[in-house]
Coordinates of C-alpha atoms and ligand atoms in Angstrom, one line a residue:
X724 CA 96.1 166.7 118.4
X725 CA 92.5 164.9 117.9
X726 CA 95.0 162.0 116.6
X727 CA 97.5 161.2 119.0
X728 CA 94.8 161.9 121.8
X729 CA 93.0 158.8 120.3
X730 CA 96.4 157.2 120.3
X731 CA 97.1 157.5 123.8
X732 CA 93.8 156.3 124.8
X733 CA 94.4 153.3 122.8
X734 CA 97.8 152.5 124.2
X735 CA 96.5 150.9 127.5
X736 CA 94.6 148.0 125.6
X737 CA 97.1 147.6 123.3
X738 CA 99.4 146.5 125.9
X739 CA 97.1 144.7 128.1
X740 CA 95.8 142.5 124.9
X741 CA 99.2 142.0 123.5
X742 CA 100.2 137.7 123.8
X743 CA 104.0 139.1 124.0
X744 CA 104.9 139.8 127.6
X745 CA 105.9 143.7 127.8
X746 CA 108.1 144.7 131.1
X747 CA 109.9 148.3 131.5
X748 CA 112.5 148.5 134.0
X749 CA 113.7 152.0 135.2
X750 CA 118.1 152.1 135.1
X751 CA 118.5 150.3 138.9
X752 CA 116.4 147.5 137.0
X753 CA 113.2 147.9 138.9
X754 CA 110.0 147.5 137.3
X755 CA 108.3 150.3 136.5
X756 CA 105.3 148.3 134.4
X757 CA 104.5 144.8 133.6
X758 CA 101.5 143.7 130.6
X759 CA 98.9 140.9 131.6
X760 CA 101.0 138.5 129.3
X761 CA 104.3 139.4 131.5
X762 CA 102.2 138.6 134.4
X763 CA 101.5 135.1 132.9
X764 CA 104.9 134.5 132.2
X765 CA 106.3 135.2 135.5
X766 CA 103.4 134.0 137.5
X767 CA 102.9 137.1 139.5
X768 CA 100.5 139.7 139.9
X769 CA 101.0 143.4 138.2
X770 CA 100.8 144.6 142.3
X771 CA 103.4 141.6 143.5
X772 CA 105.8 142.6 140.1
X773 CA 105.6 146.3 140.0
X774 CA 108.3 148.1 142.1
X775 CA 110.6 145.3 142.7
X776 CA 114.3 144.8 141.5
X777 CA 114.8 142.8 138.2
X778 CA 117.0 140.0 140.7
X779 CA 114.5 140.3 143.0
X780 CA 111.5 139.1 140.0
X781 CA 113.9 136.9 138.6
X782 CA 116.8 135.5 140.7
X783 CA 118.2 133.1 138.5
X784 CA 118.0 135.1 136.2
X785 CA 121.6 136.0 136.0
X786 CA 122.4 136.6 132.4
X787 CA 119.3 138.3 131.4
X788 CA 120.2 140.8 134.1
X789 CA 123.6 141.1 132.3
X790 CA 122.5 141.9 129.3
X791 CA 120.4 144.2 130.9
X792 CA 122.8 146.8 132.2
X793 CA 124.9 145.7 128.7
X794 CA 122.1 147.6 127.4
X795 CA 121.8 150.3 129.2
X796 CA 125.8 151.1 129.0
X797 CA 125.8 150.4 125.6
X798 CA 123.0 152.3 124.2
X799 CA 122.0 149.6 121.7
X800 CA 118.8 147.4 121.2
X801 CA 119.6 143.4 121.4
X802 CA 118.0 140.2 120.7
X803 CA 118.4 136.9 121.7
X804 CA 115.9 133.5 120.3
X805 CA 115.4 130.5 121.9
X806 CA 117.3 131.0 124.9
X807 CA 116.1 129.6 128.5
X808 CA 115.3 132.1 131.3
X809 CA 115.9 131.0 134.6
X810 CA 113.1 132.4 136.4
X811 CA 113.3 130.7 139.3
X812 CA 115.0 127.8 141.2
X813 CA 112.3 125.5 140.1
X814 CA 110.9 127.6 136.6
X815 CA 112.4 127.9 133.5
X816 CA 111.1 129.0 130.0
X817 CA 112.4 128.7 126.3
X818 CA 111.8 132.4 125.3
X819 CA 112.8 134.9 122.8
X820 CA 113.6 138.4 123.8
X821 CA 114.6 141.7 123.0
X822 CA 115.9 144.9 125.2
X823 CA 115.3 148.3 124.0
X824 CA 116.6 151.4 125.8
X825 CA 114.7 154.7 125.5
X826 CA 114.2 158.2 127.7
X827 CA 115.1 161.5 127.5
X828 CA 118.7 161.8 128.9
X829 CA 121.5 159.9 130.0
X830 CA 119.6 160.4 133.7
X831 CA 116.5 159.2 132.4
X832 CA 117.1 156.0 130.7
X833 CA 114.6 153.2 130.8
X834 CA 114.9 149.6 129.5
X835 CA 111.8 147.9 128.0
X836 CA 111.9 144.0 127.9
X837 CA 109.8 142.0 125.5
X838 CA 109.1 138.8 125.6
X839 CA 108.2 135.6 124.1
X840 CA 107.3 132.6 125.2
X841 CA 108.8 130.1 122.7
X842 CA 107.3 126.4 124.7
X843 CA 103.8 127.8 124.7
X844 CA 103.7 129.1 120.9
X845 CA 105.1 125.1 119.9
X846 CA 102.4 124.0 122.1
X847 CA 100.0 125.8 120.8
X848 CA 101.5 124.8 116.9
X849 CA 101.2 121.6 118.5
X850 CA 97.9 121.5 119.6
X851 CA 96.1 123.2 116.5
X852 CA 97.5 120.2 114.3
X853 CA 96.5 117.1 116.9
X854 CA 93.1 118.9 116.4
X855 CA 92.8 119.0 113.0
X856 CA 93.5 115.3 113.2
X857 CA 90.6 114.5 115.2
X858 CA 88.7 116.7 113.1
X859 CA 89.9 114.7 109.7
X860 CA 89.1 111.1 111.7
X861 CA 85.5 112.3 112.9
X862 CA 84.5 113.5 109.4
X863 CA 85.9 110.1 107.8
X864 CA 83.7 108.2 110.7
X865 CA 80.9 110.5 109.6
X866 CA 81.1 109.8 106.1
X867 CA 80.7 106.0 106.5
X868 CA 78.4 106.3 109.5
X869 CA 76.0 107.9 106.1
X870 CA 77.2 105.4 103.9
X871 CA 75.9 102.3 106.0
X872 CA 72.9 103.9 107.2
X873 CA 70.6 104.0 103.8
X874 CA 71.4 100.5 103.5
X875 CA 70.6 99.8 106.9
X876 CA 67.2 101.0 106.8
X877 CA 66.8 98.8 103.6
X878 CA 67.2 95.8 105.5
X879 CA 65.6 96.7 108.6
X880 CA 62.5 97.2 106.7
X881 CA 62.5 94.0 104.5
X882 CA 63.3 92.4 107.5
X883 CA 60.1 93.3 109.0
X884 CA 57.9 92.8 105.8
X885 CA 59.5 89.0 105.3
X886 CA 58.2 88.9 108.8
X887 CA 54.8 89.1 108.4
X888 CA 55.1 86.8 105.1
X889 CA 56.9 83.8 107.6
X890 CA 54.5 80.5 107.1
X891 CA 55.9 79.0 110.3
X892 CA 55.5 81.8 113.2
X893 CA 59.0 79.9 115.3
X894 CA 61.2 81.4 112.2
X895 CA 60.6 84.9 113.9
X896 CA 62.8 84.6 116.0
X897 CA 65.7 85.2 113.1
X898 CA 64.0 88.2 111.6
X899 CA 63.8 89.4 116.1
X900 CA 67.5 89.0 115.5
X901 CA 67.9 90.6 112.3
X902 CA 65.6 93.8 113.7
X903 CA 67.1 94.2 117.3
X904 CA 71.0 94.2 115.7
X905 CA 69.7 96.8 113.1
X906 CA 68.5 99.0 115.6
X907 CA 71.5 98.4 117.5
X908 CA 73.8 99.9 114.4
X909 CA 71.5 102.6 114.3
X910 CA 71.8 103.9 117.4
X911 CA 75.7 103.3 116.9
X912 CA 75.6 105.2 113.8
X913 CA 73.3 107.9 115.2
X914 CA 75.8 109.0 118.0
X915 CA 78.5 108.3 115.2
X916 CA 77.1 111.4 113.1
X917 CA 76.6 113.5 116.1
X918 CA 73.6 116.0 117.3
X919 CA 72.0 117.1 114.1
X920 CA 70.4 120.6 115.6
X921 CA 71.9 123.5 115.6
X922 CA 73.1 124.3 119.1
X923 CA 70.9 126.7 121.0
X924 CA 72.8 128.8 123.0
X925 CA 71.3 130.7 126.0
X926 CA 72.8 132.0 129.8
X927 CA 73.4 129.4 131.8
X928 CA 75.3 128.5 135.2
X929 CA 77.9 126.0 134.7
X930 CA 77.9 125.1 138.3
X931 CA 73.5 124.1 137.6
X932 CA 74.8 121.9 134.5
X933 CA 78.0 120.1 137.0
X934 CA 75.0 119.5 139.9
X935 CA 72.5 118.0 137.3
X936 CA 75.6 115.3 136.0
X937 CA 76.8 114.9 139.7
X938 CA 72.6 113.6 140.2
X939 CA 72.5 111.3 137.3
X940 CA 76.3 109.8 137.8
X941 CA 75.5 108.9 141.6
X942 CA 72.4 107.4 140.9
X943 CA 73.9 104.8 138.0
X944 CA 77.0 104.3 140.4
X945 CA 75.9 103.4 143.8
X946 CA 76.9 104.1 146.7
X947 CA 80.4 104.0 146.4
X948 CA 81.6 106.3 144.6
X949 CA 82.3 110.1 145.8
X950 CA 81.6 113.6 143.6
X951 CA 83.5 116.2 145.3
X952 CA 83.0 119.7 144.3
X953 CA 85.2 122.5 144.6
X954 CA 83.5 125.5 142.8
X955 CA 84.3 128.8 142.0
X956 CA 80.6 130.9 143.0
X957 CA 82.2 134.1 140.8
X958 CA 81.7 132.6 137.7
X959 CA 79.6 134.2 135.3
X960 CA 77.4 132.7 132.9
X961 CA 78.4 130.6 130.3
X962 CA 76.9 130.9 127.1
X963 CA 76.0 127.5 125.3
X964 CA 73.9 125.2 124.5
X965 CA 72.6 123.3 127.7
X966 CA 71.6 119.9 127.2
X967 CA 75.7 119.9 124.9
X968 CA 77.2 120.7 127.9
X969 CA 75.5 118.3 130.2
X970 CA 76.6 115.5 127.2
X971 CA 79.8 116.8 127.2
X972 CA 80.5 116.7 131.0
X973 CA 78.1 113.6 131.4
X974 CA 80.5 111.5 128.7
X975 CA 84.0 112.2 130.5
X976 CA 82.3 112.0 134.2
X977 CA 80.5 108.5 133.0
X978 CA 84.2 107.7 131.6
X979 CA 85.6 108.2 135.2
X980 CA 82.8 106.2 137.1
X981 CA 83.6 103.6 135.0
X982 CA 87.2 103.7 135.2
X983 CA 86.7 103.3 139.0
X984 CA 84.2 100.6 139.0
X985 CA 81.9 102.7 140.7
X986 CA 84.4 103.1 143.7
X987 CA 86.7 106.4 144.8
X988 CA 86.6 109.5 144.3
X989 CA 85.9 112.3 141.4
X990 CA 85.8 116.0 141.3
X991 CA 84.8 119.0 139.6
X992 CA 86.8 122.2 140.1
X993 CA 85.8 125.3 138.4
X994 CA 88.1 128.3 138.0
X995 CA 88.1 131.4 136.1
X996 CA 91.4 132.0 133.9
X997 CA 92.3 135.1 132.3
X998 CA 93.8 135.6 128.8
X999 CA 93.7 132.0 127.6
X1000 CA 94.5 131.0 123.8
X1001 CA 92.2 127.9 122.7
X1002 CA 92.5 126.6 119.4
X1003 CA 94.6 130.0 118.6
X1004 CA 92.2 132.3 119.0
X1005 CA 93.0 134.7 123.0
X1006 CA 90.2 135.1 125.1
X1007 CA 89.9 137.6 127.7
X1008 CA 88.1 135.5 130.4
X1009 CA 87.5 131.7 130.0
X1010 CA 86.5 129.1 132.0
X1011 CA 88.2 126.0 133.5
X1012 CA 86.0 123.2 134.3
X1013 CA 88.2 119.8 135.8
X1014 CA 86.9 116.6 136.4
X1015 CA 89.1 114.3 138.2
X1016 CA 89.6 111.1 139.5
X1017 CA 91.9 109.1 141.6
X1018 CA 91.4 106.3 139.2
X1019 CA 93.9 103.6 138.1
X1020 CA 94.5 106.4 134.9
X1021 CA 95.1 106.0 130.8
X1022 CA 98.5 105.2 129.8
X1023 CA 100.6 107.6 128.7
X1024 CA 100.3 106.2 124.5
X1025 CA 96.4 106.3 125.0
X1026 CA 96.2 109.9 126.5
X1027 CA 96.7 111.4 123.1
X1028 CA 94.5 108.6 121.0
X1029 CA 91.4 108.3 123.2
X1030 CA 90.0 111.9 121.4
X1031 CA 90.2 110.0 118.0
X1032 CA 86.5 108.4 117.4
X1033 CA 86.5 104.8 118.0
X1034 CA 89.0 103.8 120.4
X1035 CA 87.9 102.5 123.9
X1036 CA 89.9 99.8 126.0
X1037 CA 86.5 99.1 127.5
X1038 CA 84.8 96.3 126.7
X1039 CA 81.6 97.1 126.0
X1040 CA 82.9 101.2 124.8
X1041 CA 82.1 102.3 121.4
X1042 CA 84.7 104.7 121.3
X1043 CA 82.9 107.5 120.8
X1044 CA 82.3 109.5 124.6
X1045 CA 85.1 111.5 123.9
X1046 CA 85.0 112.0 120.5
X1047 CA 81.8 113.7 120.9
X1048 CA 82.7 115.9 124.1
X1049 CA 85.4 116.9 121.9
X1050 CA 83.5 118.0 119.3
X1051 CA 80.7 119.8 120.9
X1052 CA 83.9 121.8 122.7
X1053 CA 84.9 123.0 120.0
X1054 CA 81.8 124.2 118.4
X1055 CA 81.7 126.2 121.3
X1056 CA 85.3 127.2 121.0
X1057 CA 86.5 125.6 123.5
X1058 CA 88.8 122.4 124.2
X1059 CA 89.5 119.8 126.1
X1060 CA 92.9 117.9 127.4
X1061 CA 93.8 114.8 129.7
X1062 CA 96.6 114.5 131.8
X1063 CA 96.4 111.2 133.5
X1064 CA 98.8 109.1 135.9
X1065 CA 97.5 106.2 138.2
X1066 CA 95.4 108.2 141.0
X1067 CA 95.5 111.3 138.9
X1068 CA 93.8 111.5 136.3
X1069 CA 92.5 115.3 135.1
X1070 CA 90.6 116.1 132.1
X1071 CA 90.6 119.8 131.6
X1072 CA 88.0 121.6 130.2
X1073 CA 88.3 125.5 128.7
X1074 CA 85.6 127.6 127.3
X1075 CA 85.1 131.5 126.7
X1076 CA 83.4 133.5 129.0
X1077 CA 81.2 136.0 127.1
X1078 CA 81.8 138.5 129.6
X1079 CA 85.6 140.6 128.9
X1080 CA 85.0 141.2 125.7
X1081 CA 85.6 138.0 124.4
X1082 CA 88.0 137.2 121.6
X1083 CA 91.0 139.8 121.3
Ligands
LIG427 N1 88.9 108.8 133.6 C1 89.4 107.8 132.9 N2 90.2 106.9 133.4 C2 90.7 105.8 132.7 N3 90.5 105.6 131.4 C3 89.7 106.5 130.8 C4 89.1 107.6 131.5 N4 88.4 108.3 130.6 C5 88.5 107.7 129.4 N5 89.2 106.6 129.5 C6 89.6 105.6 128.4 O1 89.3 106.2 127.2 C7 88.6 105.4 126.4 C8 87.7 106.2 125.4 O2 86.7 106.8 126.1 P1 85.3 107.2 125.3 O3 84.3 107.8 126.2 O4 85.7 108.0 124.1 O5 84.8 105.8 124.8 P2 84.2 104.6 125.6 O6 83.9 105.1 127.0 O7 85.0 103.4 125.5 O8 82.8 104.3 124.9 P3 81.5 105.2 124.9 O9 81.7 106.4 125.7 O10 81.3 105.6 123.4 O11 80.4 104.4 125.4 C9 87.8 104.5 127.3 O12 87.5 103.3 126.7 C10 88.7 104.4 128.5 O13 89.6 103.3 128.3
LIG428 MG1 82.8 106.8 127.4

């Protein structure tokens, strides 16, 4: 008694955490009950979804329905992998499925549809693998970043002492040269190994941490260029470690002031998502941070490289804005993306919310 009680109780969250998308459909096809996940997938709200016919939810749907009421004639469970669902005239999704019948009596019968969407578990395969590669080319950039930095220090200093030996005070100038390039690599090599503190987390609001940037970015750019904000005011607090995030924003919004030449337009849009996987781990309540810019974009064979440490088209770039962001991200489990065409080009910041119970 005590037991299945307990069982019940712990059906709701169940469904509501489970990543497959759960739908149960009475015998005319309607909807009786759709999962958060099925809500994802269909890109509708439990309240829009529940009550409506299956060809009504779905109307391209045509052969899912079929096999549908084969079902429910036939009495059997059935399966089908990697087919496309037409959901609409202008969505379709690679998904696996199955369709179970249950209920009491031949009057009662119910059909319960689960789902699985096939494109977003590849992407996610996908994804986990590109970031293990940045993670294997920012350890090897560490490594030697250690490796030339004893050394460095060696020379810096005997630079200095061979300085003060000089008999003929215009040979300075060499050892200036030899001092001012070493402290040069240094700071190279210091942003190279990264922060060397332990983050320190506390509450903070992301929309504080997007003004602070939006100050520093306008006062390097001039008068040209345009931050425009489009904030969500219901988000709660994030917690991280501050002066990370304002680095982490600060290096991609820097990146777009630049790719503009101080001239157009960028913007930060924050939005609250719900049940969002990042790096394979589901989160309840995450944050979406954009920062845009209607600059002339990255080319589509750079999009995926300019994470890796070390590769800048700019000039005077070390490479290594991104690279960082990157990695402060995800010691805060979160991630970042870029999507980018001329005028368009979006890098897409996610992080958990603490609030909603976090990681599921
Ligand atoms: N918004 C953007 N528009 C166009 N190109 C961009 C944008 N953001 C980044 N890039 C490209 O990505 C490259 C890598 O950026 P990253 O910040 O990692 O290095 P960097 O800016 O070259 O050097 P650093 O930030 O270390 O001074 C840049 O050189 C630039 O070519
Ligand atoms: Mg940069």
């Amino acid at each position: 008694m005590h037991r299945s009680e307990t069982a019940l109780g712990l059906l709701w969250p169940i469904l509501d955490n489970l990543s497959t998308a759960v739908l149960a459909f009475d015998k005319e096809l309607r909807l009786l009950f759709i999962n958060p996940a099925g809500e994802n997938l269909l890109a509708m709200s439990r309240k829009q979804a529940e009550g409506l016919l299956l060809n009504t939810l779905m109307p391209q749907a045509t052969a899912l329905t079929e096999k549908l009421k084969d079902v429910l004639k036939q009495g059997h469970m059935f399966t089908e992998y990697q087919t496309t669902l037409f959901i609409n005239a202008t969505r379709t999704i690679a998904v696996d499925y199955t369709v179970t019948p249950f209920g009491q009596s031949a009057d009662e019968q119910y059909l319960l549809l689960e789902l699985t969407d096939i494109d977003r578990h590849a992407q996610i395969t996908r994804e986990e693998h590109r970031l293990s590669q940045y993670e294997i080319s920012r350890e090897i950039v560490r490594g030697l970043a250690h490796e030339i930095k004893n050394p460095l220090g060696g020379l810096r200093g005997a630079a200095q002492l061979l300085e003060t030996e000089l008999p003929d005070p215009a040979l300075k100038e060499y050892t200036d040269v030899i001092i001012s390039e070493a402290d040069r690599l240094q700071n190279l090599l210091n942003r190279m190994l990264g922060p060397n503190t332990l983050p320190h987390k506390e509450d903070i609001n992301i929309h504080q941490v997007l003004e602070h940037v939006r100050t520093l970015v306008l006062a390097e750019a001039g008068d040209s260029l345009i931050i425009k904000r489009d904030y969500d005011p219901s988000i709660p607090m994030l917690h991280v470690d501050a002066d990370q995030m304002v680095q982490v924003i600060l290096n991609i919004t820097r990146n777009a002031a630049q790719a503009l030449e101080g001239k157009g337009t960028i913007t930060f849009a924050t939005r609250a998502d719900r049940y969002i996987t990042i790096g394979g781990k589901r989160h309840k309540l995450a944050l979406r941070l954009e920062i845009r810019d209607d600059g002339p974009g990255i080319p589509a064979d750079m999009v995926e490289k300019i994470f890796y440490p070390m590769v800048s088209m700019s000039a005077n770039g070390s490479g290594l804005g991104l690279a960082i962001a990157q990695s402060l991200l995800h010691q805060h489990g979160g991630a970042v993306e870029c999507s980018s065409e001329p005028k368009n080009t979006i890098f897409s910041i996610t992080l958990p919310l603490t609030t909603g119970g976090d990681q599921t």
